[in-house]
mmCIF file with all atom_site columns, C-alpha atoms in Angstrom:
data_model
loop_
_atom_site.group_PDB
_atom_site.id
_atom_site.type_symbol
_atom_site.label_atom_id
_atom_site.label_alt_id
_atom_site.label_comp_id
_atom_site.label_asym_id
_atom_site.label_entity_id
_atom_site.label_seq_id
_atom_site.pdbx_PDB_ins_code
_atom_site.Cartn_x
_atom_site.Cartn_y
_atom_site.Cartn_z
_atom_site.occupancy
_atom_site.B_iso_or_equiv
_atom_site.pdbx_formal_charge
_atom_site.auth_seq_id
_atom_site.auth_comp_id
_atom_site.auth_asym_id
_atom_site.auth_atom_id
_atom_site.pdbx_PDB_model_num
ATOM 1   C CA . MET A 1 1   ? 30.665 -32.574 -66.653 1.00 96.00 ? 1   MET A CA 1
ATOM 2   C CA . LYS A 1 2   ? 32.117 -35.363 -68.773 1.00 97.00 ? 2   LYS A CA 1
ATOM 3   C CA . LYS A 1 3   ? 33.476 -38.762 -67.869 1.00 98.00 ? 3   LYS A CA 1
ATOM 4   C CA . ILE A 1 4   ? 36.435 -39.791 -69.992 1.00 98.00 ? 4   ILE A CA 1
ATOM 5   C CA . GLU A 1 5   ? 37.365 -43.460 -70.144 1.00 98.00 ? 5   GLU A CA 1
ATOM 6   C CA . ALA A 1 6   ? 40.507 -44.417 -72.021 1.00 98.00 ? 6   ALA A CA 1
ATOM 7   C CA . ILE A 1 7   ? 41.813 -47.910 -72.643 1.00 97.00 ? 7   ILE A CA 1
ATOM 8   C CA . ILE A 1 8   ? 45.501 -47.780 -73.509 1.00 96.00 ? 8   ILE A CA 1
ATOM 9   C CA . LYS A 1 9   ? 48.645 -49.886 -73.631 1.00 94.00 ? 9   LYS A CA 1
ATOM 10  C CA . PRO A 1 10  ? 50.208 -50.222 -70.158 1.00 96.00 ? 10  PRO A CA 1
ATOM 11  C CA . PHE A 1 11  ? 53.576 -48.746 -71.143 1.00 96.00 ? 11  PHE A CA 1
ATOM 12  C CA . LYS A 1 12  ? 51.846 -45.511 -72.219 1.00 97.00 ? 12  LYS A CA 1
ATOM 13  C CA . LEU A 1 13  ? 50.359 -44.818 -68.759 1.00 97.00 ? 13  LEU A CA 1
ATOM 14  C CA . ASP A 1 14  ? 53.171 -42.529 -67.560 1.00 97.00 ? 14  ASP A CA 1
ATOM 15  C CA . ASP A 1 15  ? 53.054 -40.522 -70.795 1.00 97.00 ? 15  ASP A CA 1
ATOM 16  C CA . VAL A 1 16  ? 49.285 -40.053 -70.485 1.00 97.00 ? 16  VAL A CA 1
ATOM 17  C CA . LYS A 1 17  ? 49.539 -39.125 -66.805 1.00 97.00 ? 17  LYS A CA 1
ATOM 18  C CA . GLU A 1 18  ? 52.182 -36.501 -67.595 1.00 97.00 ? 18  GLU A CA 1
ATOM 19  C CA . ALA A 1 19  ? 50.151 -35.105 -70.521 1.00 97.00 ? 19  ALA A CA 1
ATOM 20  C CA . LEU A 1 20  ? 47.083 -34.701 -68.302 1.00 97.00 ? 20  LEU A CA 1
ATOM 21  C CA . HIS A 1 21  ? 49.163 -33.082 -65.568 1.00 96.00 ? 21  HIS A CA 1
ATOM 22  C CA . GLU A 1 22  ? 50.533 -30.574 -68.098 1.00 96.00 ? 22  GLU A CA 1
ATOM 23  C CA . ILE A 1 23  ? 47.011 -29.350 -68.922 1.00 96.00 ? 23  ILE A CA 1
ATOM 24  C CA . GLY A 1 24  ? 46.143 -29.020 -65.235 1.00 95.00 ? 24  GLY A CA 1
ATOM 25  C CA . LEU A 1 25  ? 44.275 -32.271 -64.577 1.00 93.00 ? 25  LEU A CA 1
ATOM 26  C CA . GLN A 1 26  ? 45.406 -34.266 -61.574 1.00 85.00 ? 26  GLN A CA 1
ATOM 27  C CA . GLY A 1 27  ? 42.810 -36.798 -60.447 1.00 90.00 ? 27  GLY A CA 1
ATOM 28  C CA . MET A 1 28  ? 42.198 -40.055 -62.249 1.00 95.00 ? 28  MET A CA 1
ATOM 29  C CA . THR A 1 29  ? 41.409 -43.679 -61.561 1.00 97.00 ? 29  THR A CA 1
ATOM 30  C CA . VAL A 1 30  ? 43.598 -46.351 -63.140 1.00 97.00 ? 30  VAL A CA 1
ATOM 31  C CA . LEU A 1 31  ? 42.528 -49.978 -63.489 1.00 97.00 ? 31  LEU A CA 1
ATOM 32  C CA . ASP A 1 32  ? 44.357 -52.972 -64.895 1.00 96.00 ? 32  ASP A CA 1
ATOM 33  C CA . ALA A 1 33  ? 42.321 -54.528 -67.672 1.00 94.00 ? 33  ALA A CA 1
ATOM 34  C CA . ARG A 1 34  ? 42.571 -57.261 -70.279 1.00 88.00 ? 34  ARG A CA 1
ATOM 35  C CA . GLY A 1 35  ? 40.942 -57.297 -73.659 1.00 83.00 ? 35  GLY A CA 1
ATOM 36  C CA . PHE A 1 36  ? 41.295 -57.327 -77.406 1.00 76.00 ? 36  PHE A CA 1
ATOM 37  C CA . GLY A 1 37  ? 39.947 -55.525 -80.411 1.00 75.00 ? 37  GLY A CA 1
ATOM 38  C CA . ARG A 1 38  ? 41.115 -55.778 -83.974 1.00 71.00 ? 38  ARG A CA 1
ATOM 39  C CA . GLN A 1 39  ? 44.496 -57.128 -82.914 1.00 64.00 ? 39  GLN A CA 1
ATOM 40  C CA . LYS A 1 40  ? 42.746 -60.322 -81.704 1.00 63.00 ? 40  LYS A CA 1
ATOM 41  C CA . GLY A 1 41  ? 45.484 -61.494 -79.355 1.00 60.00 ? 41  GLY A CA 1
ATOM 42  C CA . HIS A 1 42  ? 48.511 -63.519 -80.374 1.00 61.00 ? 42  HIS A CA 1
ATOM 43  C CA . THR A 1 43  ? 50.075 -66.962 -80.054 1.00 65.00 ? 43  THR A CA 1
ATOM 44  C CA . GLU A 1 44  ? 52.883 -67.831 -77.655 1.00 61.00 ? 44  GLU A CA 1
ATOM 45  C CA . LEU A 1 45  ? 55.095 -70.855 -77.156 1.00 66.00 ? 45  LEU A CA 1
ATOM 46  C CA . TYR A 1 46  ? 55.272 -72.316 -73.633 1.00 67.00 ? 46  TYR A CA 1
ATOM 47  C CA . ARG A 1 47  ? 57.212 -75.518 -72.886 1.00 73.00 ? 47  ARG A CA 1
ATOM 48  C CA . GLY A 1 48  ? 57.005 -76.554 -76.496 1.00 75.00 ? 48  GLY A CA 1
ATOM 49  C CA . ALA A 1 49  ? 53.242 -76.045 -76.766 1.00 74.00 ? 49  ALA A CA 1
ATOM 50  C CA . GLU A 1 50  ? 51.672 -73.203 -78.710 1.00 69.00 ? 50  GLU A CA 1
ATOM 51  C CA . TYR A 1 51  ? 48.699 -71.446 -77.208 1.00 67.00 ? 51  TYR A CA 1
ATOM 52  C CA . VAL A 1 52  ? 46.606 -68.380 -78.024 1.00 70.00 ? 52  VAL A CA 1
ATOM 53  C CA . VAL A 1 53  ? 46.597 -65.361 -75.721 1.00 69.00 ? 53  VAL A CA 1
ATOM 54  C CA . ASP A 1 54  ? 43.141 -63.898 -76.394 1.00 73.00 ? 54  ASP A CA 1
ATOM 55  C CA . PHE A 1 55  ? 43.151 -61.111 -73.841 1.00 78.00 ? 55  PHE A CA 1
ATOM 56  C CA . LEU A 1 56  ? 46.020 -58.655 -73.915 1.00 83.00 ? 56  LEU A CA 1
ATOM 57  C CA . PRO A 1 57  ? 47.025 -56.488 -70.946 1.00 88.00 ? 57  PRO A CA 1
ATOM 58  C CA . LYS A 1 58  ? 45.566 -52.986 -71.056 1.00 93.00 ? 58  LYS A CA 1
ATOM 59  C CA . VAL A 1 59  ? 45.105 -50.082 -68.669 1.00 97.00 ? 59  VAL A CA 1
ATOM 60  C CA . LYS A 1 60  ? 41.799 -48.274 -68.215 1.00 98.00 ? 60  LYS A CA 1
ATOM 61  C CA . ILE A 1 61  ? 41.904 -44.653 -67.116 1.00 98.00 ? 61  ILE A CA 1
ATOM 62  C CA . GLU A 1 62  ? 38.787 -42.890 -65.847 1.00 98.00 ? 62  GLU A CA 1
ATOM 63  C CA . LEU A 1 63  ? 38.458 -39.195 -65.069 1.00 97.00 ? 63  LEU A CA 1
ATOM 64  C CA . VAL A 1 64  ? 35.619 -36.729 -64.679 1.00 96.00 ? 64  VAL A CA 1
ATOM 65  C CA . VAL A 1 65  ? 36.250 -33.203 -65.923 1.00 96.00 ? 65  VAL A CA 1
ATOM 66  C CA . ASP A 1 66  ? 34.382 -29.962 -66.440 1.00 94.00 ? 66  ASP A CA 1
ATOM 67  C CA . ASP A 1 67  ? 32.849 -29.624 -69.917 1.00 95.00 ? 67  ASP A CA 1
ATOM 68  C CA . ALA A 1 68  ? 35.372 -26.926 -70.806 1.00 95.00 ? 68  ALA A CA 1
ATOM 69  C CA . GLN A 1 69  ? 38.317 -29.279 -70.137 1.00 95.00 ? 69  GLN A CA 1
ATOM 70  C CA . ALA A 1 70  ? 36.955 -32.367 -71.902 1.00 97.00 ? 70  ALA A CA 1
ATOM 71  C CA . GLU A 1 71  ? 38.264 -31.676 -75.400 1.00 97.00 ? 71  GLU A CA 1
ATOM 72  C CA . ALA A 1 72  ? 41.764 -30.804 -74.145 1.00 97.00 ? 72  ALA A CA 1
ATOM 73  C CA . ALA A 1 73  ? 41.832 -33.953 -71.999 1.00 98.00 ? 73  ALA A CA 1
ATOM 74  C CA . VAL A 1 74  ? 40.814 -36.193 -74.908 1.00 98.00 ? 74  VAL A CA 1
ATOM 75  C CA . GLU A 1 75  ? 43.445 -34.596 -77.161 1.00 98.00 ? 75  GLU A CA 1
ATOM 76  C CA . ALA A 1 76  ? 46.143 -34.996 -74.494 1.00 98.00 ? 76  ALA A CA 1
ATOM 77  C CA . ILE A 1 77  ? 45.307 -38.670 -73.971 1.00 98.00 ? 77  ILE A CA 1
ATOM 78  C CA . ALA A 1 78  ? 45.121 -39.411 -77.698 1.00 98.00 ? 78  ALA A CA 1
ATOM 79  C CA . LYS A 1 79  ? 48.458 -37.739 -78.395 1.00 98.00 ? 79  LYS A CA 1
ATOM 80  C CA . ALA A 1 80  ? 50.278 -39.333 -75.442 1.00 98.00 ? 80  ALA A CA 1
ATOM 81  C CA . ALA A 1 81  ? 48.887 -42.850 -76.043 1.00 97.00 ? 81  ALA A CA 1
ATOM 82  C CA . HIS A 1 82  ? 49.496 -42.852 -79.799 1.00 97.00 ? 82  HIS A CA 1
ATOM 83  C CA . SER A 1 83  ? 52.158 -45.224 -81.120 1.00 93.00 ? 83  SER A CA 1
ATOM 84  C CA . GLY A 1 84  ? 50.722 -45.677 -84.605 1.00 90.00 ? 84  GLY A CA 1
ATOM 85  C CA . ARG A 1 85  ? 50.391 -49.434 -84.158 1.00 86.00 ? 85  ARG A CA 1
ATOM 86  C CA . ILE A 1 86  ? 47.290 -51.561 -83.817 1.00 83.00 ? 86  ILE A CA 1
ATOM 87  C CA . GLY A 1 87  ? 46.003 -51.780 -80.257 1.00 84.00 ? 87  GLY A CA 1
ATOM 88  C CA . ASP A 1 88  ? 46.730 -48.178 -79.208 1.00 90.00 ? 88  ASP A CA 1
ATOM 89  C CA . GLY A 1 89  ? 43.318 -48.114 -77.539 1.00 93.00 ? 89  GLY A CA 1
ATOM 90  C CA . LYS A 1 90  ? 40.061 -46.199 -77.409 1.00 96.00 ? 90  LYS A CA 1
ATOM 91  C CA . ILE A 1 91  ? 38.666 -43.128 -75.653 1.00 98.00 ? 91  ILE A CA 1
ATOM 92  C CA . PHE A 1 92  ? 35.028 -42.868 -74.614 1.00 98.00 ? 92  PHE A CA 1
ATOM 93  C CA . VAL A 1 93  ? 33.330 -39.666 -73.460 1.00 98.00 ? 93  VAL A CA 1
ATOM 94  C CA . SER A 1 94  ? 29.988 -39.619 -71.681 1.00 98.00 ? 94  SER A CA 1
ATOM 95  C CA . ALA A 1 95  ? 27.906 -37.035 -69.851 1.00 97.00 ? 95  ALA A CA 1
ATOM 96  C CA . ILE A 1 96  ? 27.830 -37.014 -66.054 1.00 96.00 ? 96  ILE A CA 1
ATOM 97  C CA . GLU A 1 97  ? 24.655 -35.789 -64.446 1.00 96.00 ? 97  GLU A CA 1
ATOM 98  C CA . ASP A 1 98  ? 26.058 -35.071 -60.973 1.00 96.00 ? 98  ASP A CA 1
ATOM 99  C CA . ALA A 1 99  ? 28.954 -35.768 -58.632 1.00 94.00 ? 99  ALA A CA 1
ATOM 100 C CA . VAL A 1 100 ? 29.223 -35.736 -54.828 1.00 96.00 ? 100 VAL A CA 1
ATOM 101 C CA . ARG A 1 101 ? 32.402 -35.441 -52.768 1.00 95.00 ? 101 ARG A CA 1
ATOM 102 C CA . ILE A 1 102 ? 31.702 -37.767 -49.855 1.00 96.00 ? 102 ILE A CA 1
ATOM 103 C CA . ARG A 1 103 ? 33.990 -36.029 -47.346 1.00 96.00 ? 103 ARG A CA 1
ATOM 104 C CA . THR A 1 104 ? 32.517 -32.527 -47.703 1.00 96.00 ? 104 THR A CA 1
ATOM 105 C CA . GLY A 1 105 ? 29.156 -33.083 -49.365 1.00 95.00 ? 105 GLY A CA 1
ATOM 106 C CA . GLU A 1 106 ? 30.090 -30.768 -52.247 1.00 96.00 ? 106 GLU A CA 1
ATOM 107 C CA . THR A 1 107 ? 28.195 -31.453 -55.445 1.00 95.00 ? 107 THR A CA 1
ATOM 108 C CA . GLY A 1 108 ? 28.550 -30.810 -59.181 1.00 93.00 ? 108 GLY A CA 1
ATOM 109 C CA . ARG A 1 109 ? 31.666 -29.033 -60.429 1.00 91.00 ? 109 ARG A CA 1
ATOM 110 C CA . ASP A 1 110 ? 32.823 -28.357 -56.857 1.00 92.00 ? 110 ASP A CA 1
ATOM 111 C CA . ALA A 1 111 ? 33.030 -32.111 -56.237 1.00 91.00 ? 111 ALA A CA 1
ATOM 112 C CA . ILE A 1 112 ? 35.498 -32.733 -59.049 1.00 88.00 ? 112 ILE A CA 1
#
């Protein structure tokens, strides 16, 4: 099993959700996040004063998939989240040792 974590621009969430649904993946966790990378924030003007916005709004998506689905999921996310501009985000893939569905007690692949 693989855990896929993607940090994307908020307005790309619906596109990513649809892309994952099209390849047969339904479950995911979505978290609001703030951060910056190479884009390093930006300056804004508020009531005549300029200030720096260091942390930009992002969305973090987490999903656990079978090994066979991992590559397709990463490709779907990357394609749907791509705008070609700085700050499109990152995708991280890590191995998951085990999973347990609390309601039924199922483990491993059956739990996802």
